[in-house]
């Protein structure tokens, strides 16, 4: 397979740009030769003249995106010498990286997420996903070393993986920026061994999100079966595989019944997102884990990884909310209500000597989701051992003496 040339043919360049735009606006579900050719304003035959297949075109688009991301990261690391080299300064840098990545480099952020969302059968693109992981691993290793928090670079990478997804969900620019800054400073306090800072923006927005949580529509028994089936089909194959026929087969209903309840593809996709959202809301109940030990948490995460097809529905929901302003009300709940279960879990693991804040619960949720995402994408023979090692690193942060002690 050909790799992306540094100076591609103008038609290649237009087609690659069309793919990047498609990933940002609609995602992989809208990828087709006809649509890409129209976006690039070239004949469909041009795709197969310059590329062996649509998959090769998408791989070249991933290579372009990653090359741009590498240059962006290199520029940040080159400038890092002008930044304070102390743990207390790390939070500001972490927030800046996420905000700049999700806003100024938004097209690259979506390309990365799409790369991680492809089915395992697409081996060529899956190799690009590994390259993205190496890029961010090395970036955070170097950045953490500068700020003298090298002991936390894996934890930082896991949290970045998750938080940079949530920050793609735009709700209220000023609030989102302020809340991100508070979360980043809380992470900085973990790494520096200092008490967590106050987080008035996140506290206010969390209360607002809880108060305004959208009520899901009332469904009859048949519609509920369709919602569950649609969520399952979405989880297994992503939105390109979500069809009325597949959902009817999964729900054990006739095609006519499914089409009557949800006539269009967009309505069926909405039903699938409703199902995914319901699953997430159910997991937000903080009473789910009133007590826990490390082994229980590790095995719960390992179980989530072993059934990682369910994660695709969640990722599709996240990306849909990030793309569509009409879904911003869901973004508020997804961004600011997470961590209620995580807070209780972390409190159980840390013990009574330290009270865990709501923002720390959100950070712990970020860390756990980052673990699930990393190990689901690249499974190893010793998943439980790797998860345990990372949890030991995390819990060690709560045993570090304060610099003022």
C-alpha atoms as one frame of an Amber mdcrd trajectory, in Angstrom:
protein
   0.000   0.000   0.000   1.298   3.468  -0.884   1.998   5.912   1.921   1.126
   9.578   1.810   3.615  11.637  -0.158   4.826  14.881   1.384   3.648  16.748
  -1.742   0.660  14.790  -3.075  -0.933  15.343  -6.454  -3.506  18.208  -6.289
  -6.370  15.759  -6.832  -5.058  13.507  -4.059  -4.836  16.533  -1.798  -8.445
  17.536  -2.533  -9.706  14.012  -1.878  -7.784  13.759   1.401  -9.156  17.141
   2.470 -12.649  15.921   1.583 -12.202  12.909   3.869 -10.998  15.104   6.753
 -13.988  17.414   6.285 -16.344  14.443   6.160 -14.959  13.055   9.416 -15.486
  16.397  11.136 -18.976  17.109   9.792 -20.655  13.695   9.596 -18.184  10.957
  10.425 -17.308   7.725   8.670 -20.955   6.778   8.230 -21.211   9.317   5.421
 -18.135   8.104   3.548 -18.866   7.007  -0.022 -16.999   7.393  -3.286 -19.763
   9.512  -4.782 -19.991  11.862  -1.795 -16.227  12.335  -1.482 -15.877  12.983
  -5.200 -18.600  15.624  -4.978 -16.894  17.297  -2.006 -13.561  17.301  -3.843
 -15.208  18.358  -7.120 -13.572  15.524  -9.063 -14.958  12.508 -10.970 -15.546
   9.339  -8.943 -13.023   7.573 -11.167 -10.304   9.887  -9.811 -10.481   8.130
  -6.448  -9.529   4.791  -7.961  -6.947   6.371 -10.243  -4.989   7.772  -7.292
  -5.870   5.188  -4.611  -6.409   1.437  -4.712  -9.556   1.682  -2.593 -11.609
   3.918  -0.329  -9.812   2.346   2.622  -6.423   3.392   1.228  -7.734   6.934
   0.752  -8.835   7.010   4.393  -5.480   5.640   5.550  -3.717   8.424   3.627
  -6.071  10.951   5.233  -5.136   9.528   8.636  -1.453   9.842   7.786  -1.985
  13.470   6.776  -3.855  14.223  10.006  -1.257  12.514  12.159   1.600  14.288
  10.364  -0.069  17.642  11.082  -0.644  16.594  14.695   3.015  15.611  15.060
   4.075  19.056  13.838   1.615  20.713  16.224   2.867  18.681  19.184   6.492
  19.343  18.247   5.838  23.094  18.215   4.293  22.877  21.692   7.236  20.907
  23.039   9.687  23.330  21.443   7.976  26.234  23.209   7.781  24.421  26.530
  11.187  25.714  27.594   9.589  29.126  28.154   7.052  27.643  30.596   7.557
  27.262  34.365   9.239  23.936  35.155   7.268  23.087  38.284   4.328  20.777
  39.101   2.078  23.691  40.087   2.206  25.012  36.505   1.165  21.755  34.880
  -2.605  22.270  35.148  -2.524  25.417  33.035  -0.548  23.642  30.317  -2.863
  20.610  30.342  -5.945  22.821  29.914  -4.272  24.802  27.117  -3.385  21.655
  25.165  -6.924  20.262  25.318  -8.626  23.548  24.458  -6.262  24.342  21.587
  -6.534  20.785  20.242 -10.338  20.725  20.321 -10.809  24.221  18.890  -7.875
  25.230  16.665  -7.152  21.645  15.534 -10.726  20.389  15.534 -10.430  18.596
  12.176  -7.449  16.632  13.494  -9.281  15.809  16.726 -12.152  14.235  14.789
  -9.741  12.355  12.515  -8.104  10.789  15.586 -11.463   9.774  17.052 -12.630
   8.280  13.773  -9.409   6.278  13.569 -10.124   4.740  16.964 -13.739   3.962
  16.041 -13.148   1.767  12.989 -13.960  -1.950  13.283 -11.064  -4.262  14.106
 -11.398  -5.863  10.660  -9.995  -2.722   8.980  -6.383  -3.628   9.707  -4.733
  -0.821   7.734  -6.488   1.947   9.666  -6.060   0.014  12.915  -2.300   0.362
  12.424  -2.753   4.118  12.218  -4.597   4.033  15.563  -1.476   2.553  17.151
   0.603   5.365  15.668  -1.742   7.955  17.204  -1.347   6.298  20.602   2.448
   6.423  20.324   2.289  10.104  19.373   0.317  11.094  22.470   2.265   8.780
  24.765   5.564  10.403  23.777   4.093  13.901  23.912   2.844  13.544  27.478
   6.019  11.754  28.579   8.105  14.747  27.480   5.661  17.357  28.755   5.336
  15.742  32.179   9.116  15.496  32.472   9.419  19.263  31.922   6.891  20.046
  34.657   8.597  17.578  37.027   5.584  15.253  37.146   7.088  12.369  35.161
   5.624   9.941  37.693   2.146  10.786  36.382   2.581  10.715  32.621   0.588
   7.502  32.030  -2.245   8.751  34.241  -2.161  12.074  32.395  -2.324  10.284
  29.029  -5.389   8.287  30.111  -7.182  11.410  31.366  -6.257  13.346  28.223
  -7.692  10.580  26.018 -11.088  11.032  27.669 -11.204  14.740  28.459 -10.175
  15.730  24.931 -13.249  13.831  23.738 -15.618  15.593  26.127 -14.200  19.023
  25.300 -15.221  18.481  21.674 -18.815  18.735  22.952 -19.560  22.441  22.806
 -22.150  23.834  25.177 -21.238  27.281  26.533 -17.770  28.438  25.516 -16.943
  30.528  28.605 -18.244  27.907  31.034 -16.621  25.014  29.190 -13.229  26.756
  29.253 -13.491  27.681  32.925 -14.635  24.190  33.912 -11.809  22.601  31.927
  -9.327  24.856  33.713 -10.655  23.760  37.102 -10.438  20.087  36.179  -6.879
  20.574  34.890  -5.819  22.332  38.099  -7.304  19.456  40.086  -5.190  17.024
  38.078  -2.220  19.283  38.774  -2.943  19.058  42.500  -2.865  15.252  42.284
   0.521  15.298  40.586   1.953  17.973  42.896   0.623  16.359  46.072  -1.381
  19.435  47.110  -5.032  19.775  48.231  -7.580  19.990  45.407  -8.568  23.559
  44.461 -12.129  24.925  44.647 -14.127  24.359  41.448 -17.076  26.812  41.486
 -17.643  26.690  37.715 -17.900  22.905  37.613 -19.989  22.799  40.786 -22.468
  25.319  39.370 -22.684  23.616  35.986 -23.040  20.167  37.543 -26.045  21.365
  39.541 -27.534  22.941  36.416 -26.988  19.778  34.364 -28.673  17.678  37.034
 -31.620  20.064  37.196 -32.086  20.170  33.419 -31.426  16.523  32.565 -33.629
  15.883  29.502 -36.474  13.464  30.027 -36.394  10.577  27.598 -39.636  10.084
  25.643 -42.271   7.672  26.880 -42.205   4.551  24.716 -44.596   1.660  24.363
 -43.251  -1.872  24.703 -42.619  -2.284  20.981 -40.749   1.016  20.693 -38.638
   0.153  23.748 -37.630  -3.123  22.105 -36.596  -1.212  19.001 -34.578   1.302
  21.042 -32.674  -1.493  22.790 -32.091  -3.360  19.533 -30.919  -0.210  17.741
 -28.436   0.513  20.532 -27.081  -3.038  20.278 -26.685  -2.882  16.488 -24.962
   0.496  16.804 -22.616  -0.915  19.442 -21.621  -3.879  17.307 -21.113  -2.249
  13.939 -21.331   1.508  14.245 -23.751   3.779  12.439 -22.958   2.448   8.921
 -24.437  -0.910   9.981 -27.560   0.566  11.553 -30.406  -0.363   9.197 -34.104
  -0.982   9.717 -33.648  -4.574   8.585 -30.865  -5.350  11.077 -32.776  -3.713
  13.929 -35.945  -5.631  13.039 -34.004  -8.883  13.070 -32.407  -8.077  16.446
 -35.723  -6.974  17.996 -37.538  -9.988  16.503 -40.074  -7.682  14.869 -41.191
  -7.218  11.292 -39.446  -4.699   9.084 -42.766  -2.900   8.673 -43.165  -2.474
  12.437 -39.721  -0.914  12.842 -40.242   1.347   9.818 -43.615   2.468  11.167
 -42.210   3.414  14.583 -39.029   5.044  13.238 -39.578   5.866   9.545 -36.218
   7.460   8.699 -32.571   6.523   9.235 -32.069   9.653  11.350 -34.981   8.684
  13.620 -33.579   5.178  13.958 -30.165   6.629  14.801 -31.847   8.858  17.378
 -33.417   5.760  18.934 -29.994   4.106  19.117 -28.503   7.180  20.805 -31.450
   7.234  23.202 -30.612   3.651  24.140 -26.927   4.452  24.611 -27.777   7.520
  26.698 -30.149   5.480  28.888 -27.404   2.962  29.601 -25.052   5.769  30.621
 -27.644   7.503  32.817 -28.342   4.227  34.614 -24.627   3.933  35.383 -24.586
   7.440  36.881 -26.358   6.251  40.035 -23.790   6.826  42.795 -25.361   4.045
  44.859 -24.067   1.521  42.307 -20.801   1.273  44.265 -21.238   1.951  47.953
 -18.017   0.128  48.687 -15.248  -1.384  46.627 -11.797  -2.879  46.777  -9.081
  -2.639  44.177  -9.595  -6.167  42.850 -13.313  -5.528  42.339 -12.632  -2.334
  40.400  -9.948  -3.980  38.271 -12.199  -6.879  37.339 -15.098  -4.526  36.572
 -12.908  -2.592  34.134 -11.542  -5.807  32.629 -15.123  -6.989  32.090 -15.906
  -3.716  30.314 -12.909  -4.238  28.055 -13.834  -7.837  27.264 -17.240  -6.635
  26.027 -15.803  -3.570  24.348 -18.253  -3.648  21.443 -20.604  -1.801  23.788
 -18.136   1.067  23.845 -18.756   1.795  20.153 -22.323   2.934  20.868 -21.039
   5.290  23.543 -18.334   6.658  21.250 -20.850   7.166  18.442 -23.064   9.080
  20.878 -20.150  11.253  22.022 -19.150  12.099  18.452 -22.729  12.834  17.402
 -23.138  15.264  20.310 -19.797  16.884  19.451 -20.863  17.424  15.830 -24.499
  18.460  16.174 -25.337  21.713  18.045 -28.931  20.476  18.358 -27.648  17.805
  20.769 -25.744  20.236  23.006 -28.172  19.633  25.893 -26.980  16.024  25.988
 -23.403  17.303  25.979 -24.016  19.223  29.189 -25.138  16.053  30.951 -22.373
  13.900  29.500 -19.663  16.439  30.364 -20.725  17.545  33.812 -22.626  14.669
  35.426 -19.986  12.005  34.947 -17.975  11.033  37.978 -20.736  10.452  40.507
 -20.078   6.716  40.534 -16.347   7.323  40.170 -16.317   9.593  43.202 -17.722
   6.853  45.409 -15.338   4.293  43.962 -12.290   6.478  44.488 -13.417   7.354
  48.012 -13.618   3.636  48.810 -10.144   3.023  47.436  -8.513   6.021  49.135
 -10.221   5.544  52.487 -11.587   7.946  55.050  -8.369   9.921  55.581  -9.160
  12.092  52.557 -12.486  13.402  51.207 -12.818  13.050  47.434 -14.409  16.024
  45.668 -16.902  15.867  42.812 -14.292  17.127  40.343 -11.890  14.426  41.491
 -14.672  11.937  40.791 -14.858  13.272  37.224 -11.077  12.901  36.875 -11.268
   9.323  38.118 -14.021   8.660  35.572 -11.763  10.117  32.858  -8.929   7.852
  33.976 -11.106   4.718  34.010 -12.644   5.461  30.602  -9.154   6.094  29.244
  -8.053   2.690  30.515 -11.040   0.969  28.924 -10.407   2.747  25.635  -6.675
   1.971  25.567  -6.926  -1.697  26.484 -10.009  -2.330  24.328  -8.188  -0.927
  21.292  -4.953  -2.803  21.973  -5.701  -5.849  24.152  -2.869  -7.763  25.780
  -2.598 -11.115  27.493  -2.291  -9.479  30.933  -4.992  -6.809  30.928  -5.708
  -7.155  34.648  -2.012  -6.829  35.494  -1.639  -3.664  33.440  -4.798  -2.142
  34.902  -3.593  -2.938  38.418  -0.209  -1.311  37.785  -1.885   1.897  36.604
  -4.246   1.941  39.584  -1.312   1.500  41.948   0.318   4.536  40.293  -2.896
   6.531  40.673  -3.482   5.643  44.315   0.158   6.432  45.117  -0.608  10.068
  44.275  -2.851  10.232  47.334  -0.026   8.995  49.541   2.486  11.621  48.381
   3.283  14.133  51.123   2.316  17.729  50.464   5.292  19.995  49.632   4.240
  22.180  52.566   4.123  19.276  55.009
